Amino acid sequence: MKPATLPAAASATSMPASPASSTGPALGQPWPHESARAQVCGAAPYVDDLPETKGTLYAAPIVSPCAHGLLRGIDAAPALALPGVHGVVLAADVPGDLWLPTPARDEPIFALERVHYLGQVLGLVVADSPALARRAARAVQADIAPLPAILTLEQALQAQSYVLPPVTLRRGDAAAALAAAARRLCGRFEVGGQEHFYLEGQIAYALPLEQGQWLVHSSTQHPAEVQHWVAHALGLAQHAVRVECRRMGGGFGGKETQAGQIAVWAALAAHKFGRPVKLRLARREDFLITGKRHPFAYDYEVGFDDTGRISGLRLQMAVNCGFSADLSGPVADRAVFHCDNAYYLGDVEITSLRCKTHTQSHTAFRGFGGPQGMIAIETILGDIARALGHDALDVRRRNLYDPDPAAGRCTTPYQMAVEDNILPQLLSKLELSANYRRRQEAILAWNRMQPVLRRGLALTPVKFGISFTATQFNQAGALVHVYTDGSVQVNHGGTEMGQGLHTKVAQVVADELGVPLAQVQVTASDTAKVPNASATAASSGTDLNGRAAQDAARQVRARLAALVAQLDGCHPEQVRFADGQVHSPAQQRSFAALVQLAYAQRVQLWSDGFYRTPKIHYDKHTLTGRPFYYFAYGAACTEVAIDTLTGESRVLRVDILHDVGHSINPAIDRGQIEGGFVQGMGWLTTEQLVWNDAGALSTCAPSTYKIPAAGDVPAQFHVDLWPEPNREDNVGGSKAVGEPPFMLALSVYEALRNAIAAAPGAAGEQSTVGAATNPNPFAAQPLRLDAPATPEHILRALGALAPD
Amino acid sequence: MHTRPLRFVRRAQLVTLPHVPPDRTLLDLLREDLGQTGTKEGCGEGDCGACTVVLAERHEGRLRYRAVNSCIRLAHSIDGMALWTVEDLTRDPLLRRQCADAAADLHPVQQAMLECHGSQCGFCTPGFVMSLFGLYQNQIAAGAAGRGGPEVTAEQALEALSGNLCRCTGYRPIVQAAQRMGALPAVAVDEAELLRLLELLAQDGKALEGDFAYEAPRSLPALLAARAARPEAQVVAGCTDVGLWVTQQQRRFAQVLDVTRVPELRRIDWHADHIAIGAAVKLAEAFGALAQQWPQLHDFGARFAGLPVRNAGTLGGNVANGSPIGDSMPLLIALGAQLVLASTRGERTLALEDFYTGYRRTQLAPDELLVRILVPRPPSPSAAPDALDAAPHSLQLLRAYKVSKRWEDDISAVCLALQVEVVAGVVQHVRIGAGGVAATPARARQTEAALLGQPWTQASIHAAARALQAEFTPLSDLRASSAYRRAVLGRLLQRFWLESQAAGAHEDQGQNGLQHPPHLPQQLPSLEHHHLPLLLQEVAR
């Protein structure tokens, strides 16, 4: 079926609020989220809202008050003395493996002889109410002999403390390219982590069933992993554990692996007491226990010519992984794969150091290392532009991958040809629509006149690779059931965390069967329905599960078409399904009527479906291959202002042009783009994680950790969609949209650096000195702005604060 | 000690709940006791808004609607009020449709959220819906009754949503929903019937005076007597801090003394020379009064926490709680505010800056309560000579600055409030309050001394900045380093100086007469953002 074209999608302002009619294809229409009506009524249940089974108990974690030390004992007596406390659950209570079955096998379920971070879970208290369990957990005394802790990347680098061995990706001879370059720059900077701050905290509700079977309600992006972990900890086969998740109150990567621990803990408590146990982390516990986006530190040397074109790059990325590997390997890999962003870099040597620190084990977060990789090259290009006194957009454009393969500049450092590059046109279009040149001039004039405020403008591109880099995860399954009244139920391996996956999958199925969207119901993710499903992650939810559901629906449709062909004496291809009707050259029937006929004829009215992403392959030892099926593109132009007295800043205007291919649902896609941008803006501006000298996370609540609020959203916020379909064969011609827009926010960071550079006395001011007056290629100092760009970091970048 | 039954109005019913412990939170009552799980817990400390519900009570003859955080609110504090949770908007018989549209089962607030795609994961959504319902009642429904209009400006929407966090949408669609809801078929609360029910509750409540675990006296003598009788009881007002002791520290209170039902403490009295703000006046109303006197304080007030906290928390609570990072105290110090403390022994008055004796320690005796805050008013504007004409080198300037990582709903890294009067080029009067720089909110006396009697010049400001930086030794913490705080103290004085130059002689007390300085362009379209947290914010207007 040909997807509808989207005139509405081209302009955000004219995007219709909801579909004009319920007939016609569902794809391409801005349908509301499938749960929206229930959500606005408070009638969409999350795990904590489910009716509780009689006898349910509540668990609370006992956490380490020490960042690193020897665990000598746990005194639970003060907790056990409280009426209503049932007991504690410690490592000795684990019937199966004491370690989580992660590839590195470096994470114990409960701390064993050693604690590795402040907040590590030592055990649980189980009580009659959540408040009592928490009160009792505070009363438990842990006897820990402190050991020296590694708390910063600097300390980890010095100690060569790694969770996984270093990885280097080389192409050509970077050292020779740097030596031969007309100009060179070197610099270093740091980028902080980010707390997911899903509004619904981590939670699991474990229910022992009959005959050693289990049901676990888990707020998870990866029910199959929860099933695997729970079975492993309980010493059971996976078939004994069923995991269900109807929806999450946000995930963003934070519930990809880390929902697993919560579920394992709840299940162990339920196992010990033989009763259903719910474990919901309080917000502060969630902050303290679970991992975050990986903080990075960069060290780079870049060689380029007088036009700003890069010929060689040496880049070291030190990754703060926390105390265990978790997903740090793939996250750090993706940072390596994305430190080119959209640019051909010549000869490169990219080193990735996966550092171990005594902090939370950092994990997946929207972009999965991509943002941390891309900020490196965008920073470098901004520095190059300032060093040359050129416009940064011109410098960026000069370095873009060349869509013409003959130019020999379209292969990534990991040897994948960029075949679908639309950035040259996309940047030009945004440059015009955002009025980039005129505003750049106006800002120059403003900055010359203004004594205190400085403005900055930056336009940065995004090229983001779509697919799991671990090839085997790029598969999905689905079930489509058609009931005798013609209503349709679809279930697939993906999970709904707000991103609208279920809505999009329902749209796909509705159109395959030619029924109104309202006739299609998506049900909870359930390991008993679709087994071995991959995490809903890597932006791939719709690509994989949409295609699997489409496959299932097509099989049902093919059987129905065969029946019609047989009844009407036509060819199955002549049978058309649309608007709830089934048309053959001879007759038109309602879908429901046909379904009843089919049932009577004993035609199977349900099917499974399966999908595996084509074309991809990747050698994890050499870091080369085609890890991505395609790239999603976009660009953002952001204007900011800073107050040079205090370092405060504002984002004033944002123009986005983003590529979602043919949008399956423009309202949902716009929501992903805007939400992703604002989340990225938060990462780079207000969201600062601070650990104190003892290794305690001091920013462990919304009172101290500041995600963007409504007033932070720029008053002028224009979003347009690129009008072309995906050049690869993808569901409905669409492209993945979950993560790529996050990195549009790099324009905020670059705009801030431009505003800082415009201030007199700023650290990078001298770097605007042109080539003629600056024979020394190292004289131009990059402007260092550590992210997030808090008022303090901006004031420091302005040179107005002495170093700490 | 027994608990008094908790009684409130919900869905046109009088609800009576016996045996609710005095420290039970409203959210736990809703979710755990009543099984109403539409209201969510996102943080348990009043900072995310997922738990927002709307309360209404009769105040000065009319109904006042307030969106509040249920997570840090003690359940008993809603006694005698009307309550709406997100589930109620489609189920409350008192919500009456203005036009017969049988298909429209959603409240316009919900319909607008649906149409504008305002929910993604949906977990924050009930809270946003309830904050919007509060806005709807105060803005749109009130407009229908002749107060204001049905329009919601973006600024009003942002203020109403300032206490609600969303991690998915980027807010744009939610703000759009706030502006859309007024265009949908109206739904009104049957206020006559609701007032009747509340009156029934009030009558009923009078019979229930007595010795209870959660006590909320209805008169000042009764309150002071209760305080004298039980100095160990936990005093609460809006509970926006004490609530966190319950939810975050799992503390328990056997006895609670709620000061918010005393009419004398809920009043704002405008006297010729001062404003007397009752200690239990909500922060929203208290800042409203201050901004009425000094319009330039509006944004500062709007940046105090989020609206649900300002709707619950009280000015007296903020002052008496004595946090060194409470934002109202530096301002009140700059304004020269005095506090009235009362007990059964009588009243005493002291300057706010003298109230604090150490970190979270105050002059309050065990039997004493803060009852009023007295804020001096400037002589009436008409009495003051027009500074521009009469005295070219004279000005009166009041500013309150807050520097934080986030503009809305954040806690100050540094808060600095200054009031300066310059006559004939010489500083005649100066008061400076500072927050975030010491163990208590502090008056910058040495800095004041450095300025007093000096010419109003850049050189004097530089000297004062040095004095200010020497006067305090701020800590390094998660909000900022000591070096940053110290630097910013001086730089805020510089901002004040620049604003005094920009304001010129047009600034007088109470008149927001800022002019564009000649060196700045008049029209700066791209800087027109109501929240521009920058120097010369007014310039952009």
GROMACS .gro file of N, CA, C and O in nm, chain A residues 485-486 513-515 519 560 564 577-583 587-597:
model
  104
  485ASP      N    1  -1.616  -1.089   1.493
  485ASP     CA    2  -1.692  -0.968   1.461
  485ASP      C    3  -1.610  -0.872   1.375
  485ASP      O    4  -1.653  -0.759   1.350
  486GLY      N    5  -1.492  -0.914   1.335
  486GLY     CA    6  -1.409  -0.828   1.251
  486GLY      C    7  -1.317  -0.738   1.330
  486GLY      O    8  -1.238  -0.663   1.272
  513LEU      N    9  -0.526  -0.445   0.673
  513LEU     CA   10  -0.654  -0.516   0.670
  513LEU      C   11  -0.766  -0.426   0.618
  513LEU      O   12  -0.880  -0.470   0.606
  514GLY      N   13  -0.733  -0.301   0.591
  514GLY     CA   14  -0.833  -0.209   0.537
  514GLY      C   15  -0.947  -0.184   0.632
  514GLY      O   16  -1.063  -0.175   0.593
  515VAL      N   17  -0.916  -0.178   0.762
  515VAL     CA   18  -1.022  -0.151   0.859
  515VAL      C   19  -0.995  -0.017   0.928
  515VAL      O   20  -0.880   0.029   0.930
  519GLN      N   21  -1.089  -0.011   1.498
  519GLN     CA   22  -1.118  -0.154   1.502
  519GLN      C   23  -0.996  -0.236   1.547
  519GLN      O   24  -1.006  -0.357   1.564
  560LEU      N   25  -0.769  -1.437   0.361
  560LEU     CA   26  -0.903  -1.383   0.332
  560LEU      C   27  -0.917  -1.357   0.182
  560LEU      O   28  -1.023  -1.384   0.123
  564VAL      N   29  -1.191  -1.499  -0.086
  564VAL     CA   30  -1.274  -1.417  -0.175
  564VAL      C   31  -1.252  -1.460  -0.319
  564VAL      O   32  -1.348  -1.473  -0.398
  577PHE      N   33  -0.870  -0.434   0.014
  577PHE     CA   34  -0.920  -0.414   0.151
  577PHE      C   35  -0.908  -0.264   0.184
  577PHE      O   36  -0.798  -0.211   0.186
  578ALA      N   37  -1.021  -0.198   0.209
  578ALA     CA   38  -1.014  -0.055   0.243
  578ALA      C   39  -1.142  -0.012   0.312
  578ALA      O   40  -1.252  -0.059   0.280
  579ASP      N   41  -1.129   0.078   0.407
  579ASP     CA   42  -1.244   0.141   0.474
  579ASP      C   43  -1.340   0.039   0.534
  579ASP      O   44  -1.462   0.058   0.533
  580GLY      N   45  -1.288  -0.070   0.581
  580GLY     CA   46  -1.374  -0.171   0.644
  580GLY      C   47  -1.449  -0.257   0.544
  580GLY      O   48  -1.535  -0.335   0.582
  581GLN      N   49  -1.416  -0.240   0.415
  581GLN     CA   50  -1.484  -0.315   0.310
  581GLN      C   51  -1.381  -0.399   0.235
  581GLN      O   52  -1.263  -0.364   0.228
  582VAL      N   53  -1.430  -0.508   0.179
  582VAL     CA   54  -1.345  -0.592   0.095
  582VAL      C   55  -1.407  -0.598  -0.043
  582VAL      O   56  -1.524  -0.639  -0.059
  583HIS      N   57  -1.330  -0.550  -0.139
  583HIS     CA   58  -1.383  -0.538  -0.276
  583HIS      C   59  -1.319  -0.644  -0.365
  583HIS      O   60  -1.197  -0.660  -0.366
  587GLN      N   61  -1.791  -0.836  -0.617
  587GLN     CA   62  -1.874  -0.808  -0.499
  587GLN      C   63  -1.800  -0.724  -0.396
  587GLN      O   64  -1.677  -0.721  -0.394
  588GLN      N   65  -1.877  -0.657  -0.314
  588GLN     CA   66  -1.820  -0.586  -0.200
  588GLN      C   67  -1.881  -0.642  -0.073
  588GLN      O   68  -2.003  -0.661  -0.064
  589ARG      N   69  -1.796  -0.674   0.025
  589ARG     CA   70  -1.845  -0.724   0.153
  589ARG      C   71  -1.784  -0.641   0.265
  589ARG      O   72  -1.674  -0.589   0.248
  590SER      N   73  -1.853  -0.633   0.373
  590SER     CA   74  -1.787  -0.570   0.488
  590SER      C   75  -1.681  -0.667   0.540
  590SER      O   76  -1.692  -0.789   0.521
  591PHE      N   77  -1.580  -0.608   0.601
  591PHE     CA   78  -1.471  -0.691   0.654
  591PHE      C   79  -1.528  -0.793   0.753
  591PHE      O   80  -1.493  -0.911   0.751
  592ALA      N   81  -1.620  -0.747   0.838
  592ALA     CA   82  -1.676  -0.836   0.939
  592ALA      C   83  -1.751  -0.952   0.874
  592ALA      O   84  -1.742  -1.067   0.918
  593ALA      N   85  -1.825  -0.920   0.768
  593ALA     CA   86  -1.900  -1.026   0.700
  593ALA      C   87  -1.805  -1.130   0.641
  593ALA      O   88  -1.828  -1.252   0.649
  594LEU      N   89  -1.698  -1.081   0.581
  594LEU     CA   90  -1.600  -1.173   0.522
  594LEU      C   91  -1.536  -1.260   0.631
  594LEU      O   92  -1.516  -1.379   0.612
  595VAL      N   93  -1.508  -1.197   0.744
  595VAL     CA   94  -1.447  -1.273   0.853
  595VAL      C   95  -1.539  -1.385   0.898
  595VAL      O   96  -1.495  -1.498   0.925
  596GLN      N   97  -1.666  -1.358   0.904
  596GLN     CA   98  -1.760  -1.463   0.946
  596GLN      C   99  -1.766  -1.577   0.844
  596GLN      O  100  -1.769  -1.694   0.880
  597LEU      N  101  -1.763  -1.537   0.718
  597LEU     CA  102  -1.757  -1.638   0.613
  597LEU      C  103  -1.632  -1.724   0.630
  597LEU      O  104  -1.636  -1.847   0.620
   0.00000   0.00000   0.00000
